[in-house]
Short mmCIF file of C-alpha atoms and ligand atoms in Angstrom, two decimals:
data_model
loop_
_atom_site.label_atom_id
_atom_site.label_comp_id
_atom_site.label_asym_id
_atom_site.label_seq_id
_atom_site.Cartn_x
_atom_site.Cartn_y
_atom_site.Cartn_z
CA UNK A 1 90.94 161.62 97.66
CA UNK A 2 93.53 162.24 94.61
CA UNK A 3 95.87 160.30 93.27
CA UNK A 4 98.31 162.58 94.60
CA UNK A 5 96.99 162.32 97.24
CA UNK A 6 96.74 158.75 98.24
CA UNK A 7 100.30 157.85 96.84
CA UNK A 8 101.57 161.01 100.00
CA UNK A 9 99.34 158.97 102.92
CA UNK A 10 100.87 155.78 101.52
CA UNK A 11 104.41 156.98 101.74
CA UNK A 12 103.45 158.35 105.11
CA UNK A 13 101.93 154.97 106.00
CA UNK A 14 105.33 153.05 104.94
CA UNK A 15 107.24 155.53 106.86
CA UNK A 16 105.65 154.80 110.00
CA UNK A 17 105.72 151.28 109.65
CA UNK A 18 109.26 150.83 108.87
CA UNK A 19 109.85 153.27 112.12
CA UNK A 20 108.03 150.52 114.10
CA UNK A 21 110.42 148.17 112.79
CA UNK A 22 113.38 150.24 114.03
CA UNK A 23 111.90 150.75 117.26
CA UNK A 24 111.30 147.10 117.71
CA UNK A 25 107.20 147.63 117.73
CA UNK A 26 104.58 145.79 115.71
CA UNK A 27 100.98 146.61 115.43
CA UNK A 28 98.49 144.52 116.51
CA UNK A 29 96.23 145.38 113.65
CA UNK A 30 98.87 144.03 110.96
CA UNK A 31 99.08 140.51 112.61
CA UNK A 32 95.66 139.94 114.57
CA UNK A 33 93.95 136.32 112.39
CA UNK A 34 97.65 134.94 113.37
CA UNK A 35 98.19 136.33 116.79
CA UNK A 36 94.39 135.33 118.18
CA UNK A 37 92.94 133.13 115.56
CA UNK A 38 89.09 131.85 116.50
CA UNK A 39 90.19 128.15 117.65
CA UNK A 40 93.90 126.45 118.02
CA UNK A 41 95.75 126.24 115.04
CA UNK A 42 98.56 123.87 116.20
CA UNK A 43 101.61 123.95 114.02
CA UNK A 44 102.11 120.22 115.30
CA UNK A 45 99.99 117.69 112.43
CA UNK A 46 98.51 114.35 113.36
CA UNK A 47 101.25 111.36 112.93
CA UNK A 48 101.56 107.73 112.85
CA UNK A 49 105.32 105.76 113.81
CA UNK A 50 104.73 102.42 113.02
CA UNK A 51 106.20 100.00 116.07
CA UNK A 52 107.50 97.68 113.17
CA UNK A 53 109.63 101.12 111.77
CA UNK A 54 110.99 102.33 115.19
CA UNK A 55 111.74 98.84 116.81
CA UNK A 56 114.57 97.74 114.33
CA UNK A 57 116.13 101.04 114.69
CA UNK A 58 116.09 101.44 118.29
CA UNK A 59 117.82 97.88 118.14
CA UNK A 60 120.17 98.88 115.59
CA UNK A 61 121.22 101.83 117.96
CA UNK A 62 122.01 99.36 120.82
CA UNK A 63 124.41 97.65 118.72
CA UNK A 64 126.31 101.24 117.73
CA UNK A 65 125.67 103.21 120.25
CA UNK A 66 126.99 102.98 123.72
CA UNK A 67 124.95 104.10 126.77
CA UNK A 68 126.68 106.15 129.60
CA UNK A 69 128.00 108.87 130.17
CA UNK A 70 128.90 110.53 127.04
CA UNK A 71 125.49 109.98 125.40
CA UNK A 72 123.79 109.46 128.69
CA UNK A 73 120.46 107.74 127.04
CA UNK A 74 119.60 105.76 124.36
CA UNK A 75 116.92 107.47 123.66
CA UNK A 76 115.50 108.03 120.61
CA UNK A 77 112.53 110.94 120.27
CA UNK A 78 109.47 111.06 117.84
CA UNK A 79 109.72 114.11 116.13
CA UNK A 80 106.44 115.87 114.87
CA UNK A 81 106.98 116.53 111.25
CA UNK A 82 104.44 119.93 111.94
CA UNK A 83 107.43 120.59 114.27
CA UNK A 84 110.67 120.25 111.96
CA UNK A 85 113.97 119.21 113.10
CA UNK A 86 112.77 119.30 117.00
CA UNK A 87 112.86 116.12 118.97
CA UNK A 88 109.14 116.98 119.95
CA UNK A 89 106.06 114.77 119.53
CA UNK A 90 103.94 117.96 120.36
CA UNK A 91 104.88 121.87 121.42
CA UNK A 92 104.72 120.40 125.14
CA UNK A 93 105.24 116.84 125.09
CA UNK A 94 108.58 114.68 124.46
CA UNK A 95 107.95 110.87 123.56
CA UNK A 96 110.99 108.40 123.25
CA UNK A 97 111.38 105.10 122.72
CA UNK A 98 114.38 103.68 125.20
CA UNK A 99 116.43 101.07 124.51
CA UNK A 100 119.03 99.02 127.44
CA UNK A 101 121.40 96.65 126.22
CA UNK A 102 121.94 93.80 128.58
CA UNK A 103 124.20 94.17 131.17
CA UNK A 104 123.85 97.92 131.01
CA UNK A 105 123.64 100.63 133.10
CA UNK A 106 122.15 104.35 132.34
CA UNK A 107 123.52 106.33 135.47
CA UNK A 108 121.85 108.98 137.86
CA UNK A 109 120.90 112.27 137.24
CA UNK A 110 117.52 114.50 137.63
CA UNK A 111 116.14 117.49 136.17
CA UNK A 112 113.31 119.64 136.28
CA UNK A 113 111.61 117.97 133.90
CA UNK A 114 109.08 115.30 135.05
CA UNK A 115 109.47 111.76 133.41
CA UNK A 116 107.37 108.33 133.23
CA UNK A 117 108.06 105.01 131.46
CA UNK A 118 105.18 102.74 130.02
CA UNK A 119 106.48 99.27 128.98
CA UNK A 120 105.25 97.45 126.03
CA UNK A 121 107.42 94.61 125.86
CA UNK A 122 109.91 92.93 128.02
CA UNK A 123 111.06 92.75 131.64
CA UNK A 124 113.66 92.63 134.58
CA UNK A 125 115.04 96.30 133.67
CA UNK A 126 114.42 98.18 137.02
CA UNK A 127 114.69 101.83 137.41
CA UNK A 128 115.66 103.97 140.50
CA UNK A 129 114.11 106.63 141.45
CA UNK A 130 115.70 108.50 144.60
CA UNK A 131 117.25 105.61 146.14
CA UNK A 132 113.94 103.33 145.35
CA UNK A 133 114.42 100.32 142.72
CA UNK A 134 111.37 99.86 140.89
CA UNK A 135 110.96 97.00 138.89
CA UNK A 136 110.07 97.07 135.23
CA UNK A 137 107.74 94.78 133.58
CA UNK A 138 105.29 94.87 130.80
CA UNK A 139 102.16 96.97 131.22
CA UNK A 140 103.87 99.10 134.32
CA UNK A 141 103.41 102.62 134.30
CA UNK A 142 106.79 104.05 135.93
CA UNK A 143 107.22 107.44 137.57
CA UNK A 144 110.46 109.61 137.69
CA UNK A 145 108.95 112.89 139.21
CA UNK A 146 110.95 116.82 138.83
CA UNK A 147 113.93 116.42 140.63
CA UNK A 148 114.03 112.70 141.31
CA UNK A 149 117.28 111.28 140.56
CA UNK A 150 116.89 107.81 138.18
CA UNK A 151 119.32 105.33 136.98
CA UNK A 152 118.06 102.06 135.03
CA UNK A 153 119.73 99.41 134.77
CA UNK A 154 119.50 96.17 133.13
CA UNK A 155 120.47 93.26 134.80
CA UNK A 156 119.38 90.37 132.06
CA UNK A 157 121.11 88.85 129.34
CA UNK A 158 118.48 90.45 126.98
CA UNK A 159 117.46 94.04 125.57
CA UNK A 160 114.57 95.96 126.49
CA UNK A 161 112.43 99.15 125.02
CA UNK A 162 110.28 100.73 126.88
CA UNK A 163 108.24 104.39 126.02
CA UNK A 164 110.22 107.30 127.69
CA UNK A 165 107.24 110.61 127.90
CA UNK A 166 108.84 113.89 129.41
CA UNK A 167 107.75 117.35 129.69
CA UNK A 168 110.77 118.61 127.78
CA UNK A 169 109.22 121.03 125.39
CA UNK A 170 107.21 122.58 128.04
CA UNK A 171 110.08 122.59 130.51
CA UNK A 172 112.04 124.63 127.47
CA UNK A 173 109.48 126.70 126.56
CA UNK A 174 109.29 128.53 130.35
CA UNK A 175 112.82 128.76 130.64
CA UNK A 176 112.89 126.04 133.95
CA UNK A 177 115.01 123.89 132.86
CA UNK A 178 117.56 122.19 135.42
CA UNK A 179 119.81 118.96 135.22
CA UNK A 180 122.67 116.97 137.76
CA UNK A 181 124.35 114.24 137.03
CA UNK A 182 124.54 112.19 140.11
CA UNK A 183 126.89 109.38 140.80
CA UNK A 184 128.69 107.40 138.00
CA UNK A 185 128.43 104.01 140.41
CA UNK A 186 124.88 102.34 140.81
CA UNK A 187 123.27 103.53 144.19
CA UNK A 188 121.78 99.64 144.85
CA UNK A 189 121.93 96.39 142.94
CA UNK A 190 119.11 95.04 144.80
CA UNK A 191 115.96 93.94 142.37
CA UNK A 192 112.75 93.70 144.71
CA UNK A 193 109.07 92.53 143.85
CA UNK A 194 107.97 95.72 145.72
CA UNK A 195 109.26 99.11 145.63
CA UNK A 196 109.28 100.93 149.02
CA UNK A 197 106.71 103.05 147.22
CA UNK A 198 104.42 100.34 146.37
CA UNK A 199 105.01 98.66 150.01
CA UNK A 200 103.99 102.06 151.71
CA UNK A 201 101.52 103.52 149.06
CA UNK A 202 100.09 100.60 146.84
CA UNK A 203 97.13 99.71 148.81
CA UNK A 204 93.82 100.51 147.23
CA UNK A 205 91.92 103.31 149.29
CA UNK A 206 94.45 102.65 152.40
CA UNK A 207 96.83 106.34 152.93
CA UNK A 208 99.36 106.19 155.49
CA UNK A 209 98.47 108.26 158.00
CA UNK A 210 101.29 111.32 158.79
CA UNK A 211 102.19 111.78 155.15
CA UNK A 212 101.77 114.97 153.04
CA UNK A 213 100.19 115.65 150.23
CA UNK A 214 103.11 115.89 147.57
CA UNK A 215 102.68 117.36 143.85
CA UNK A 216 103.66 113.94 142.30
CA UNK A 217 102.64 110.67 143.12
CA UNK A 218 104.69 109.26 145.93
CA UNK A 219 103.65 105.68 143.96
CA UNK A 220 106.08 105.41 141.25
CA UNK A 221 104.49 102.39 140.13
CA UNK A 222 101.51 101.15 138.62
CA UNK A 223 100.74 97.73 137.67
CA UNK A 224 99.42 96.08 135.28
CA UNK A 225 97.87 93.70 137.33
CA UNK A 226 95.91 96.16 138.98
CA UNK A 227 95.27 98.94 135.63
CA UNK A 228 94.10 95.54 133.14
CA UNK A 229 91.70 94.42 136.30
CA UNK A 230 90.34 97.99 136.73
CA UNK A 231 89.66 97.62 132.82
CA UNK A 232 88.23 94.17 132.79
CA UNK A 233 85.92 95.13 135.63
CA UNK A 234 84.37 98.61 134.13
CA UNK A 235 83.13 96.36 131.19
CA UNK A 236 82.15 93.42 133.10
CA UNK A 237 80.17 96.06 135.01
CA UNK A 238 78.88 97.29 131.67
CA UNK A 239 77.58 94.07 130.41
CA UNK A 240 75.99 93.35 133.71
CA UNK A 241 74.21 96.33 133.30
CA UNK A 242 75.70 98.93 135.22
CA UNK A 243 76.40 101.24 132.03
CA UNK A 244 78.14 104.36 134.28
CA UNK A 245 80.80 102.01 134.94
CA UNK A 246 82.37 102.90 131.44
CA UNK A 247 83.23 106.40 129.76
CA UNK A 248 81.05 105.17 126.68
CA UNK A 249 79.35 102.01 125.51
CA UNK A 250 82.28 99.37 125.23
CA UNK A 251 85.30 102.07 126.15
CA UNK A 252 86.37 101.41 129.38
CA UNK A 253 89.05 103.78 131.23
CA UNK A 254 91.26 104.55 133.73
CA UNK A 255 93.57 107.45 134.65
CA UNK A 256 96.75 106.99 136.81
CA UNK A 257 96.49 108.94 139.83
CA UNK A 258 98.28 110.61 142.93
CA UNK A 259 96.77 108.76 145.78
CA UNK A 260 97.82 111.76 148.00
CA UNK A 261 95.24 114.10 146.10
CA UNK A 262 93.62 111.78 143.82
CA UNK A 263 94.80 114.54 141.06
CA UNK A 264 97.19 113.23 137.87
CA UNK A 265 99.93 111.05 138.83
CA UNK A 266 102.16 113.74 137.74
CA UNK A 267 101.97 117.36 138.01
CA UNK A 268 102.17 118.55 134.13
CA UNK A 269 101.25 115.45 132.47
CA UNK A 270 98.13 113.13 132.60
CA UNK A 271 98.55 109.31 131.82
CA UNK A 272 96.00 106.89 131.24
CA UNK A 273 94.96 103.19 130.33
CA UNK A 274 91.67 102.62 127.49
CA UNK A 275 90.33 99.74 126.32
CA UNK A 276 87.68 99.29 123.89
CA UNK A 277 85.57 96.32 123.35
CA UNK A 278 86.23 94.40 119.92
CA UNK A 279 83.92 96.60 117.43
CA UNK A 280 83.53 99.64 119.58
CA UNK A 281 83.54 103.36 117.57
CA UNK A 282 84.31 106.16 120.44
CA UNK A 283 81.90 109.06 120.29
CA UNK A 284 84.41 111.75 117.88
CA UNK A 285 86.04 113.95 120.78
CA UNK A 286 88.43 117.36 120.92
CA UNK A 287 90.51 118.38 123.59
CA UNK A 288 92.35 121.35 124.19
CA UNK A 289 96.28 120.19 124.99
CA UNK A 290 98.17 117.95 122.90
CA UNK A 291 98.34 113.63 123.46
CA UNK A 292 99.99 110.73 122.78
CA UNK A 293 98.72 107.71 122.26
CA UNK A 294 100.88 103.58 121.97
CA UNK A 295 98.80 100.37 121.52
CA UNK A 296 99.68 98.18 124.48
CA UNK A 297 97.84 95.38 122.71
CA UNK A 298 95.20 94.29 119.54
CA UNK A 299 94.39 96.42 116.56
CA UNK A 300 92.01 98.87 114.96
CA UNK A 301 91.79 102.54 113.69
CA UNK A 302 92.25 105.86 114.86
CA UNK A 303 91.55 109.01 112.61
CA UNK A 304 92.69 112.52 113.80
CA UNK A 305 91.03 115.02 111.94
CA UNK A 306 91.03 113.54 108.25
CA UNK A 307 93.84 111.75 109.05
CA UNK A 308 92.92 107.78 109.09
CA UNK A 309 95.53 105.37 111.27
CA UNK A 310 95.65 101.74 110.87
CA UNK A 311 97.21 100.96 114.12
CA UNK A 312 98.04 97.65 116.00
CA UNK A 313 100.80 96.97 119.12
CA UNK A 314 103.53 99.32 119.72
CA UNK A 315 102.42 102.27 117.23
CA UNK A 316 102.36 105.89 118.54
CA UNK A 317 100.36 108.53 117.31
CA UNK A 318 100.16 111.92 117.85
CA UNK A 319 96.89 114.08 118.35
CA UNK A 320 97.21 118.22 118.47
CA UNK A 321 95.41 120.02 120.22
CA UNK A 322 91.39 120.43 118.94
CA UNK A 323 91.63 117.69 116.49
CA UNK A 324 88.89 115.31 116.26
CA UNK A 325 89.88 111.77 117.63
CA UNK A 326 87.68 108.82 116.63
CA UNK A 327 89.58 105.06 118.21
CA UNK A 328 87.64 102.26 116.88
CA UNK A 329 88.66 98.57 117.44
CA UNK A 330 89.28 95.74 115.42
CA UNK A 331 89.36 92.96 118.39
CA UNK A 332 89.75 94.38 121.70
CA UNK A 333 92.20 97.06 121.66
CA UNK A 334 94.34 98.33 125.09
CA UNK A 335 95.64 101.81 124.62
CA UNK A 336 98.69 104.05 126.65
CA UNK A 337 97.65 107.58 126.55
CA UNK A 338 99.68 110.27 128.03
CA UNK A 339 98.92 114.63 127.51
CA UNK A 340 99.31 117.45 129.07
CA UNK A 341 96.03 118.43 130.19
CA UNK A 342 96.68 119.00 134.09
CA UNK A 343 98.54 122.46 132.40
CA UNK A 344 95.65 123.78 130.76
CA UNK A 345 93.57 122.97 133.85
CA UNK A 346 96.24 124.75 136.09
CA UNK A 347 95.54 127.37 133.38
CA UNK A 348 91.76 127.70 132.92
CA UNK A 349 92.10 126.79 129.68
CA UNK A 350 91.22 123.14 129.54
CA UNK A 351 88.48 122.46 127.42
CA UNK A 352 86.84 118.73 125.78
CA UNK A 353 84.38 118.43 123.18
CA UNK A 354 82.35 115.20 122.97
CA UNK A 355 80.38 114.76 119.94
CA UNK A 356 77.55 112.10 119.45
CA UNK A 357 78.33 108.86 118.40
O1 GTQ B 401 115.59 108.13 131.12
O2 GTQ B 401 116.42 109.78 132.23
O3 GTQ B 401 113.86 109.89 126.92
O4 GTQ B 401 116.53 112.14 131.08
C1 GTQ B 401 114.87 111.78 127.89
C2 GTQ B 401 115.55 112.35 128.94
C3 GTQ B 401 114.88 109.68 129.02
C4 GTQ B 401 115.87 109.34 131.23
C5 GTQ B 401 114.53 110.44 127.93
C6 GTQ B 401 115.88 111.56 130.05
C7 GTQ B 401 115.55 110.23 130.08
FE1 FE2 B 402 116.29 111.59 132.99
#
């Protein structure tokens, strides 16, 4: 080909693509490494917030900021610095940390987005969920379901901050969202030991016979009674040699479940309880889906991808989807880890990688 030549099919060429443009078209071939790259490329990066950072904030905000109406909930969101400006911990996955004055209320409302709380410190907050007060104490996993209204409220002369996770991203991203307020006045003021979900549901292996399988746990609370003596027992078990009894030598695990299907306590998002013996090194793993992770309690290290953690109680860190986690303990180490696997399972596209240890 000419000169002349070339320089005429190149005009042509720029001619055609600017007509795409107009047209609102775009070919594939232009954009392919991008549009289907060989493995995730998650624009979310691995992060650390330090409990010590986040905790005098959040307590700042309870002095300045009221809760209510107007600004509904103290609530203040990790925000992925892969992920700019966006109150998002990952694309999927909102993480707060939620702070109630004493003597306050945060009124009802529900949306379509499903909720939990995990308490790391503190007690005697109790949250409502559809009529049912729920008690809040440290270690308790606490479900708000799609739909279900909630209120907390605090009925103690001190604070508390508890770990809000929500499907807000994901919610966003499919165009579902929906939200109600519900009533301004507090639907009970009653506090007791056991939910009506806990009295009817919290009986290990027992189902009450004539209910339905629901999508959500109808057990909106898990204790940490019962999750630390699941824990304490897989590694007992371990030791007395019974090695299947833990997901790796010295990791111990459990994952919260819906007793009516024995699936994820909640339908998009998976929550679970690990523990690793003092000294342990997990086995490097990858996971399709995004996670987040809070020491409940001790200290070690987690690296994500070449990203090395120093972490101890209270700090949250963020793992993206296909990067390499390694935990390993100091002492003994309790983790909180919440994703949104059940959504790539619905999918087909779930997918772990375990490497050797
Ligand atoms: O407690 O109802 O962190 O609706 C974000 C949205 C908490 C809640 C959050 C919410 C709530
Ligand atoms: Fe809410």
């Amino acid at each position: 080909m000419t000169i002349t030549q070339h320089g005429h099919e190149q005009k042509k060429l720029n001619k055609l693509y600017a007509e795409f443009d107009t047209m609102g078209l775009i070919p594939l071939w232009t954009i392919r490494d991008n549009l289907m790259p060989m493995s995730p490329r998650p624009q979310a990066l691995p992060h650390l917030w330090r409990w010590a950072d986040v905790l005098p904030l959040a307590e700042r905000s309870g002095k300045l900021v009221p809760a209510g109406r107007g600004c509904t909930r103290r609530a203040i969101a990790l925000s992925n610095p892969g992920l700019p400006g966006l109150p998002y911990a990952t694309p999927t996955l909102w993480a707060a940390v939620h702070y109630l004055a004493p003597r306050e209320t945060a009124p009802a409302h529900r949306h379509s987005q499903t909720a939990f709380r995990f308490v790391v410190e503190g007690e005697s907050v109790w949250t409502n969920v559809d009529g049912d007060a729920v008690a809040m104490r440290r270690g308790d996993l606490l479900l708000a379901p799609s739909w279900t209204y909630h209120e907390h409220h605090n009925a103690t002369d001190r604070p508390m901050i508890w770990l809000d996770g929500l499907d807000i991203p994901l919610v966003n991203g499919l165009d579902a969202d929906f939200f109600e307020f519900g009533l301004d006045t507090l639907s009970t003021c009653e506090t007791p030991e056991r939910s009506r979900g806990e009295r009817l549901w919290g009986h290990p292996g027992l189902r009450p016979i004539g209910q339905a399988d629901r999508p959500s746990s109808p057990l909106t609370a898990y204790r940490w009674e019962h999750t630390d003596a699941a824990l304490r027992a897989q590694l007992e078990m371990e030791t007395e040699d019974v090695p299947s009894a833990v997901i790796e030598p010295g990791h111990a695990g459990v994952r919260f479940s819906n007793p009516t299907t024995g699936k994820d306590s909640l339908v998009t998002i998976r929550t679970e309880m690990h523990r690793l013996r003092e000294g342990t090194r997990t086995a490097p793993v990858k996971t399709v889906g995004s996670a987040v992770w809070q020491v409940f309690e001790g200290t070690g290290v987690a690296t994500v991808g070449d990203r090395r953690f120093e972490i101890s109680k209270g700090d949250l860190f963020v793992v993206p989807s296909w990067y390499e986690l390694v935990l390993e303990a100091g002492g003994d180490i309790d983790l909180f880890r919440f994703s949104d696997e059940p959504v790539y399972e619905a999918l087909g596209l779930a997918d772990t990688y375990r490497g050797g240890a």
